[in-house]
mmCIF file of C-alpha atoms and ligand atoms in Angstrom:
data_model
loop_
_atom_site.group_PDB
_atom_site.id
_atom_site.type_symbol
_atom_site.label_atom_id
_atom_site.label_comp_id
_atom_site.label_asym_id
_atom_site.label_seq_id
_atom_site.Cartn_x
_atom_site.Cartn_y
_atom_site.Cartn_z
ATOM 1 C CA UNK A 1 19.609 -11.966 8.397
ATOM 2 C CA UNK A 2 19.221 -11.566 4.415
ATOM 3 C CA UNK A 3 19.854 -7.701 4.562
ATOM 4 C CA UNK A 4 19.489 -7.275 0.892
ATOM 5 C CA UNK A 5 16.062 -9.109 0.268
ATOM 6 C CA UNK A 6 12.824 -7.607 -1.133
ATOM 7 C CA UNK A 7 9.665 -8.699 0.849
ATOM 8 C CA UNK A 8 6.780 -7.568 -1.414
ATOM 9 C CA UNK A 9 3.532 -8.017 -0.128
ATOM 10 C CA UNK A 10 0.322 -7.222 -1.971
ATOM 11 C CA UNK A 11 -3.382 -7.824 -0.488
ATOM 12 C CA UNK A 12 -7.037 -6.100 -0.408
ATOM 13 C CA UNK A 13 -7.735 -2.580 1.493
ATOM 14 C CA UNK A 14 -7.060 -3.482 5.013
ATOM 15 C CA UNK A 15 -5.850 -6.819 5.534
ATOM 16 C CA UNK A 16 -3.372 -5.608 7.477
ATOM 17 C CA UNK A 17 -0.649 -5.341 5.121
ATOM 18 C CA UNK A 18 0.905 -2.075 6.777
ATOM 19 C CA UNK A 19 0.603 -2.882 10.353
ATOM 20 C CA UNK A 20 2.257 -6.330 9.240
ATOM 21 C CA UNK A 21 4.873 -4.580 6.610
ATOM 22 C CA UNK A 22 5.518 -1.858 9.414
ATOM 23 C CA UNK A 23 6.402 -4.620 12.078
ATOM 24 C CA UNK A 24 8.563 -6.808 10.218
ATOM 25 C CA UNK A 25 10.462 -4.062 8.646
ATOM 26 C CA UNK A 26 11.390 -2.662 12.609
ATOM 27 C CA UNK A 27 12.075 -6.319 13.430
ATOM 28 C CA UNK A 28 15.074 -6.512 10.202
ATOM 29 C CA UNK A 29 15.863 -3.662 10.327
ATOM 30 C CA UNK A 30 14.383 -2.880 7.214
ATOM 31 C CA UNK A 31 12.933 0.337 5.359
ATOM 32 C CA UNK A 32 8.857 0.053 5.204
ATOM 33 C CA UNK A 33 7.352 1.630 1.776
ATOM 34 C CA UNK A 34 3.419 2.352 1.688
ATOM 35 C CA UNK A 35 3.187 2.367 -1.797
ATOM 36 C CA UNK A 36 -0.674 2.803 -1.160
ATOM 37 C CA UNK A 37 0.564 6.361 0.715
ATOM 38 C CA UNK A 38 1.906 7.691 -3.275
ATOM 39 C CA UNK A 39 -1.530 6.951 -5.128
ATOM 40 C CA UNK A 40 -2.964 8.858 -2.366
ATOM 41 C CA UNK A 41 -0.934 11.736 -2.616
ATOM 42 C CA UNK A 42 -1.427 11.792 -6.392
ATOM 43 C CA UNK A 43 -4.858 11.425 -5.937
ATOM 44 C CA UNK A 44 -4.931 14.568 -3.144
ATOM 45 C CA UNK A 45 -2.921 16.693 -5.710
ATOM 46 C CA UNK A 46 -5.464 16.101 -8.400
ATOM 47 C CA UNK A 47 -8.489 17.083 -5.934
ATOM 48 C CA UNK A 48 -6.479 20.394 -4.712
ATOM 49 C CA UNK A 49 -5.707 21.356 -8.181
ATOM 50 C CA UNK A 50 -9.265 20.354 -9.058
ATOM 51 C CA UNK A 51 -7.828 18.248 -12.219
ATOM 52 C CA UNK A 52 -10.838 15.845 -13.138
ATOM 53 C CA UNK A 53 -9.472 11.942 -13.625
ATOM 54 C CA UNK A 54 -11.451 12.136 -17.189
ATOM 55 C CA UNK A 55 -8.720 14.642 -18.611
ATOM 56 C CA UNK A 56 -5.933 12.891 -18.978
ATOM 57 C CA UNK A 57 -3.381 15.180 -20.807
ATOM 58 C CA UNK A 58 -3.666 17.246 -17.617
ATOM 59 C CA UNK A 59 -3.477 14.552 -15.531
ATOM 60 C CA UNK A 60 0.002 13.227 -17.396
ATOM 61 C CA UNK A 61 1.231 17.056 -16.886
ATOM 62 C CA UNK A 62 0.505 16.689 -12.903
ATOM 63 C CA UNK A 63 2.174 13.326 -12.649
ATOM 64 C CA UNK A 64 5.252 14.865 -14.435
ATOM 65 C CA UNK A 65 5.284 17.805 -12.181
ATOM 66 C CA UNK A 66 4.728 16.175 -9.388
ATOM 67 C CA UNK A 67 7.310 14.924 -6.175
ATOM 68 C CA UNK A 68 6.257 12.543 -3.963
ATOM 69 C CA UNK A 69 8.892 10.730 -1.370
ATOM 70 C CA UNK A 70 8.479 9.090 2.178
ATOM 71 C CA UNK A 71 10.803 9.054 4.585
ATOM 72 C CA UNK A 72 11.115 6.837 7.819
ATOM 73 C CA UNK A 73 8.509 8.512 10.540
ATOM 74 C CA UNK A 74 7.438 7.975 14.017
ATOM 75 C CA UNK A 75 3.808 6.202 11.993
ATOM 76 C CA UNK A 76 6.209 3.583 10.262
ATOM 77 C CA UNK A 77 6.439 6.406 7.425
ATOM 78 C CA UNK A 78 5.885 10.079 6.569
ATOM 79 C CA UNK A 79 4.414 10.457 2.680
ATOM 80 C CA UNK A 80 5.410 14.053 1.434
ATOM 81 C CA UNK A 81 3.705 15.389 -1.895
ATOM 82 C CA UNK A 82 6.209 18.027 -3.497
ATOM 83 C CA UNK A 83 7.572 18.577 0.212
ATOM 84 C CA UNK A 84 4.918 18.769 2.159
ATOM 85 C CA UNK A 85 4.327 16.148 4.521
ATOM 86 C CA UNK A 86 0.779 14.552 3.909
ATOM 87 C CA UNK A 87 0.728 11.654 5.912
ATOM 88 C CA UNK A 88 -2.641 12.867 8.140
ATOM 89 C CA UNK A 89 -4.627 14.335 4.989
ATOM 90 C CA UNK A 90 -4.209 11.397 2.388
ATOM 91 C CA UNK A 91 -6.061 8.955 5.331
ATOM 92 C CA UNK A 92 -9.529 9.963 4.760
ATOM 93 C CA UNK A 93 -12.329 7.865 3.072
ATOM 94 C CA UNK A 94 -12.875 10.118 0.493
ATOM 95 C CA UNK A 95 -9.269 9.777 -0.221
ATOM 96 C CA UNK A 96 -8.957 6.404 -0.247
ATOM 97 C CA UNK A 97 -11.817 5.654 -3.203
ATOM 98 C CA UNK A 98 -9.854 9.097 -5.095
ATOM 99 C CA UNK A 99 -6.532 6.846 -4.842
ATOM 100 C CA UNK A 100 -8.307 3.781 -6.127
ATOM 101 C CA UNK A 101 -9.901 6.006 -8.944
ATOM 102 C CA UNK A 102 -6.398 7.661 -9.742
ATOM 103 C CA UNK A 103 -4.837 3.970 -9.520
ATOM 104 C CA UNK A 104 -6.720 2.976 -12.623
ATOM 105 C CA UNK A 105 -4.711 5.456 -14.861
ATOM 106 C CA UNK A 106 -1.715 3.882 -16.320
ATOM 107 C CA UNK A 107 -0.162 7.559 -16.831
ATOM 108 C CA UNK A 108 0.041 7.545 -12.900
ATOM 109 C CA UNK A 109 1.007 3.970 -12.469
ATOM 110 C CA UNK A 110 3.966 3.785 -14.980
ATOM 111 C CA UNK A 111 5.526 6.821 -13.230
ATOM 112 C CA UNK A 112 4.867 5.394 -9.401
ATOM 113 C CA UNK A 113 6.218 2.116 -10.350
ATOM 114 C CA UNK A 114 9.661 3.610 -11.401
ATOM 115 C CA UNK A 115 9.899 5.340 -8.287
ATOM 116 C CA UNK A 116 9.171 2.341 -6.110
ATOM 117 C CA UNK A 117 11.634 0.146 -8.012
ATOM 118 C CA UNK A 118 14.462 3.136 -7.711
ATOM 119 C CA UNK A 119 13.742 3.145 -3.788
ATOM 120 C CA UNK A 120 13.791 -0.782 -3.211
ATOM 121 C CA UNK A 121 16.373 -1.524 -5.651
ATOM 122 C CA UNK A 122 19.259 -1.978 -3.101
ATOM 123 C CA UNK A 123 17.022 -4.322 -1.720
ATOM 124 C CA UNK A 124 16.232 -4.304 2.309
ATOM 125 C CA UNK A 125 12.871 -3.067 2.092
ATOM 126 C CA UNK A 126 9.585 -4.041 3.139
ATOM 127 C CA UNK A 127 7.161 -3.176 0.297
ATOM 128 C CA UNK A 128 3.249 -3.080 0.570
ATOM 129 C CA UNK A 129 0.180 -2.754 -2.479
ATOM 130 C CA UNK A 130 -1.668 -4.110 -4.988
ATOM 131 C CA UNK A 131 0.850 -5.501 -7.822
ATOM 132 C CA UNK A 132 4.638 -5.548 -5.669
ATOM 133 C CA UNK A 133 4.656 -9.188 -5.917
ATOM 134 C CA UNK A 134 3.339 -8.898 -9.982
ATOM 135 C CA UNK A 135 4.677 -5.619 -11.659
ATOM 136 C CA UNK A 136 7.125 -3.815 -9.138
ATOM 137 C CA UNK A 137 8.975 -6.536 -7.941
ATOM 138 C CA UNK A 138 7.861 -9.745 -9.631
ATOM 139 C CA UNK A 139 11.176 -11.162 -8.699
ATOM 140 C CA UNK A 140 11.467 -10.117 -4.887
ATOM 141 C CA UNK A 141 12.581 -13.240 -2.703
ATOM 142 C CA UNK A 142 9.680 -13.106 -0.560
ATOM 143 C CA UNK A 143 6.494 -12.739 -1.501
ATOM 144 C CA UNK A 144 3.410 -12.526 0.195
ATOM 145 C CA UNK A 145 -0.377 -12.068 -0.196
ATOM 146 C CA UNK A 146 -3.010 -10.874 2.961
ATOM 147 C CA UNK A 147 -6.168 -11.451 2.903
ATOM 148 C CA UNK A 148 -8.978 -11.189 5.903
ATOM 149 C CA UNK A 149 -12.818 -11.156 5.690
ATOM 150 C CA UNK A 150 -14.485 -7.715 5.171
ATOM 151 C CA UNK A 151 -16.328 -7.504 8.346
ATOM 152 C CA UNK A 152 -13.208 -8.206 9.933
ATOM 153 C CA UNK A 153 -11.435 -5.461 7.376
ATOM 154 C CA UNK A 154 -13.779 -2.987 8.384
ATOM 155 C CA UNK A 155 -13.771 -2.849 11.636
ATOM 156 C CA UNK A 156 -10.124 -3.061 11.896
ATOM 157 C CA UNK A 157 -10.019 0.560 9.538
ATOM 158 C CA UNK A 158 -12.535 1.951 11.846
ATOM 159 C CA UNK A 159 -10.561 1.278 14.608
ATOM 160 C CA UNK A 160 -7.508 3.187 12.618
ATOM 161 C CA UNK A 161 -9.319 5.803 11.504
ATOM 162 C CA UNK A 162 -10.617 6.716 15.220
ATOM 163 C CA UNK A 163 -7.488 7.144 16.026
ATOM 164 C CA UNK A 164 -6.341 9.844 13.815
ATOM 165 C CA UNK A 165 -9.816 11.335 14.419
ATOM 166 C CA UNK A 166 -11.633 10.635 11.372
ATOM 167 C CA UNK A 167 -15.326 9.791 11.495
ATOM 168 C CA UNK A 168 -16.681 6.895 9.691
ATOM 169 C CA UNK A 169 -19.731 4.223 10.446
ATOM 170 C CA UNK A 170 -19.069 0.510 10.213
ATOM 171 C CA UNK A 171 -21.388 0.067 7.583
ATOM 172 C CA UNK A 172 -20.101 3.058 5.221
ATOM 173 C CA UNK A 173 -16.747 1.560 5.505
ATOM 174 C CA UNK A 174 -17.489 -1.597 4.428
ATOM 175 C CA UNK A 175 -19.192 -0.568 1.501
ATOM 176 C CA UNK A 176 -16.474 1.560 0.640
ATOM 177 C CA UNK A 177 -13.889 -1.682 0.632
ATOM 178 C CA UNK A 178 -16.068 -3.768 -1.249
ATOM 179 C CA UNK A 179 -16.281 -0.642 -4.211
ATOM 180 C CA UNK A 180 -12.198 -0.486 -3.508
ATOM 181 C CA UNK A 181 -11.896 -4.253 -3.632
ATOM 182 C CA UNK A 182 -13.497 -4.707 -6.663
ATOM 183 C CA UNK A 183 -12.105 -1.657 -8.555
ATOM 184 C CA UNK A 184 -8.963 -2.699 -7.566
ATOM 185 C CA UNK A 185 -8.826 -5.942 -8.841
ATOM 186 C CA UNK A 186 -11.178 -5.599 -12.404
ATOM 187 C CA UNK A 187 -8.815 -2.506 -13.760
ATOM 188 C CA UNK A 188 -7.307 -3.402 -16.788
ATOM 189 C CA UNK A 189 -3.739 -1.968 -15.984
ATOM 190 C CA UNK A 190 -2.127 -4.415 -12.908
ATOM 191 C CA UNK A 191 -5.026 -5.576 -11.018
ATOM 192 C CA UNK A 192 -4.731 -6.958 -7.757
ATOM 193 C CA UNK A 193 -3.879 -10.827 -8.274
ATOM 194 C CA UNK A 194 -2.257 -13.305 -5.850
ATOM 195 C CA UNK A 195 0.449 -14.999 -7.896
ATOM 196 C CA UNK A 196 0.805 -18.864 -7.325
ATOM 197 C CA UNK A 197 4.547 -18.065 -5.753
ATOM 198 C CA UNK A 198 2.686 -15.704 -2.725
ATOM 199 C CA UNK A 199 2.831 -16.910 0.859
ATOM 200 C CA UNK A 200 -1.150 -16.217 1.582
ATOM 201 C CA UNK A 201 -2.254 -15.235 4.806
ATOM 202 C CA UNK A 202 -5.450 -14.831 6.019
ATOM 203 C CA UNK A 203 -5.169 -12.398 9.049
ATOM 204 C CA UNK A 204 -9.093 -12.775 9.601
ATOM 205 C CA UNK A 205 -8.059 -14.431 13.500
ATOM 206 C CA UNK A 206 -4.184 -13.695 13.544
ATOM 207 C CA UNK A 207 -2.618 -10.972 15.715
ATOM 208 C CA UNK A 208 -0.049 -8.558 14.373
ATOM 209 C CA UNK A 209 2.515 -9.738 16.304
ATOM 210 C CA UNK A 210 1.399 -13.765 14.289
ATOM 211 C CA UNK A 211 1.018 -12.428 11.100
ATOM 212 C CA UNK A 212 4.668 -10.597 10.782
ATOM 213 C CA UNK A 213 5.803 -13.985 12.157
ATOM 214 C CA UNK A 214 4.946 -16.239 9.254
ATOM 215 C CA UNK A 215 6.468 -13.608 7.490
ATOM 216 C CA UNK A 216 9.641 -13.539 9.324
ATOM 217 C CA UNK A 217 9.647 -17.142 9.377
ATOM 218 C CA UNK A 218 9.717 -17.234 5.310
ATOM 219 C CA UNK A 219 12.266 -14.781 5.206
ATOM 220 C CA UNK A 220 14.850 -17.218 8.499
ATOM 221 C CA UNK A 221 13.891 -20.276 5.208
ATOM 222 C CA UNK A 222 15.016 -18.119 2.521
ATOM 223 C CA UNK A 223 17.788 -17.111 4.475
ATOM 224 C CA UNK A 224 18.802 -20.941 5.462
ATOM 225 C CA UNK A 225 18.035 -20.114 8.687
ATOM 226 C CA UNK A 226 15.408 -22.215 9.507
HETATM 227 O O1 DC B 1 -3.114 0.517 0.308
HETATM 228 P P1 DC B 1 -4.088 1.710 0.275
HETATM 229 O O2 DC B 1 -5.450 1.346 0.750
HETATM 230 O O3 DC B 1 -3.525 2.897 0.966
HETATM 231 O O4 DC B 1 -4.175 2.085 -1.294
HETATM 232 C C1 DC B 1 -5.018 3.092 -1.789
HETATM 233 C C2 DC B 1 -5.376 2.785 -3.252
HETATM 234 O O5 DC B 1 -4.210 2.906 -4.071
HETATM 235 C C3 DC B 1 -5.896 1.377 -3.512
HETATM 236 O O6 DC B 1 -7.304 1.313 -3.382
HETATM 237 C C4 DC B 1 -5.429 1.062 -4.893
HETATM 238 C C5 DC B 1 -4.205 1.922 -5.099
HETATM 239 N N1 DC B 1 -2.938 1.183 -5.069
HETATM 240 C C6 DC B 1 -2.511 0.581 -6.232
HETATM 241 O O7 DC B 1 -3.216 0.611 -7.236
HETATM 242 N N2 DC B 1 -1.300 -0.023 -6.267
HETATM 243 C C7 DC B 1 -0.518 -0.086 -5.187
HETATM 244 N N3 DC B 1 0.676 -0.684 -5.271
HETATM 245 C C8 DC B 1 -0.959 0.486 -3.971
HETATM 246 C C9 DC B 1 -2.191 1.099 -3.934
#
């Protein structure tokens, strides 16, 4: 069913946009992209090289040096920066405020937003962030925004990140979101906005197994399948 469509789906730090992306992608056979995954692994190659975010002539030098691809994995995806597979490293807390912080450069953005257009050009692909359904693929045929409450956010990333082993306290996390949330969606270069065209779910009580199905259920209408 509609092999070549483009389901874009943006929403807040874990509203369950990947588990959601991951499952509906399997279900249409469909390739998943975390763009989320590539601002990570810029922001891990900026720590390791020690480049500070404030210099931004050698920040634009990194960005242009830099290779970052994922590739289908036994997670949903593998994230490699310049061919070394990063998947594990780019999932702590630390790194997830460093890819918010390294989001907010346009330098970075411009040059990740190519790249995710290239790979979901041919169309079936399931594509999760902040600005898919505004900047990347404004014009994908299904679009859809996720949304859940942050207490509910929280303790769903604690769960995640227990079980890759990373330590974290309930209350540190959601403090972290709500600094994520908000830098996320006050930058000046493509914050995170639900456009009036977005399907919006709010995953607060939904299982992951409901939520891909109001997604898969826009995607049977689309396809006149419904
Ligand atoms: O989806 P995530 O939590 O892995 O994303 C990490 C950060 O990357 C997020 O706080 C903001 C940034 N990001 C972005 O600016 N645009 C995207 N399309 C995806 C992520």
């Amino acid at each position: 069913m509609g092999k070549d469509m483009v389901i874009a789906i943006d929403g807040p730090a874990a509203s369950g946009k990947s588990t959601t992306a991951k499952l509906v992608a399997q279900r249409l056979g469909y390739l998943y992209i975390d763009t989320g995954a590539m601002y990570r692994a810029m922001a891990l190659k900026a720590f390791l090289a020690k480049i500070s975010l404030s210099d931004i002539n050698a920040v634009a030098k990194m960005v242009e040096a830099t290779v970052i691809d994922q590739k289908p994995g036994p997670d949903g995806v593998q994230t490699f920066l310049d061919g070394r597979d990063v998947s594990l490293e780019i999932r702590t807390p630390e790194m997830s405020l460093a890819a918010s912080d390294i989001s907010t450069i346009s330098i970075v953005r411009k040059r990740l937003v190519k790249l995710q257009q290239e790979m979901g050009r041919q169309g079936g692909v399931v594509m999760e962030g902040r600005d898919i359904t505004t900047v990347v693929f404004p014009d994908a045929q299904i679009k859809v925004f996720m949304k859940a409450s942050i207490s509910q956010r929280a303790k769903r990333r604690l769960e995640e990140l227990k079980g890759k082993g990373i330590d974290c306290s309930l209350g540190e996390l959601e403090e972290q979101i709500a600094e994520r949330d908000s830098q996320d969606s006050q930058r000046a270069d493509s914050p995170l906005t639900c456009t009036p065209d977005s399907l919006v779910i709010d995953t607060s009580d939904l299982s992951i197994e409901q939520q891909a199905e109001k997604v898969l259920e826009a995607v049977r209408q689309k396809a006149g399948m419904a």
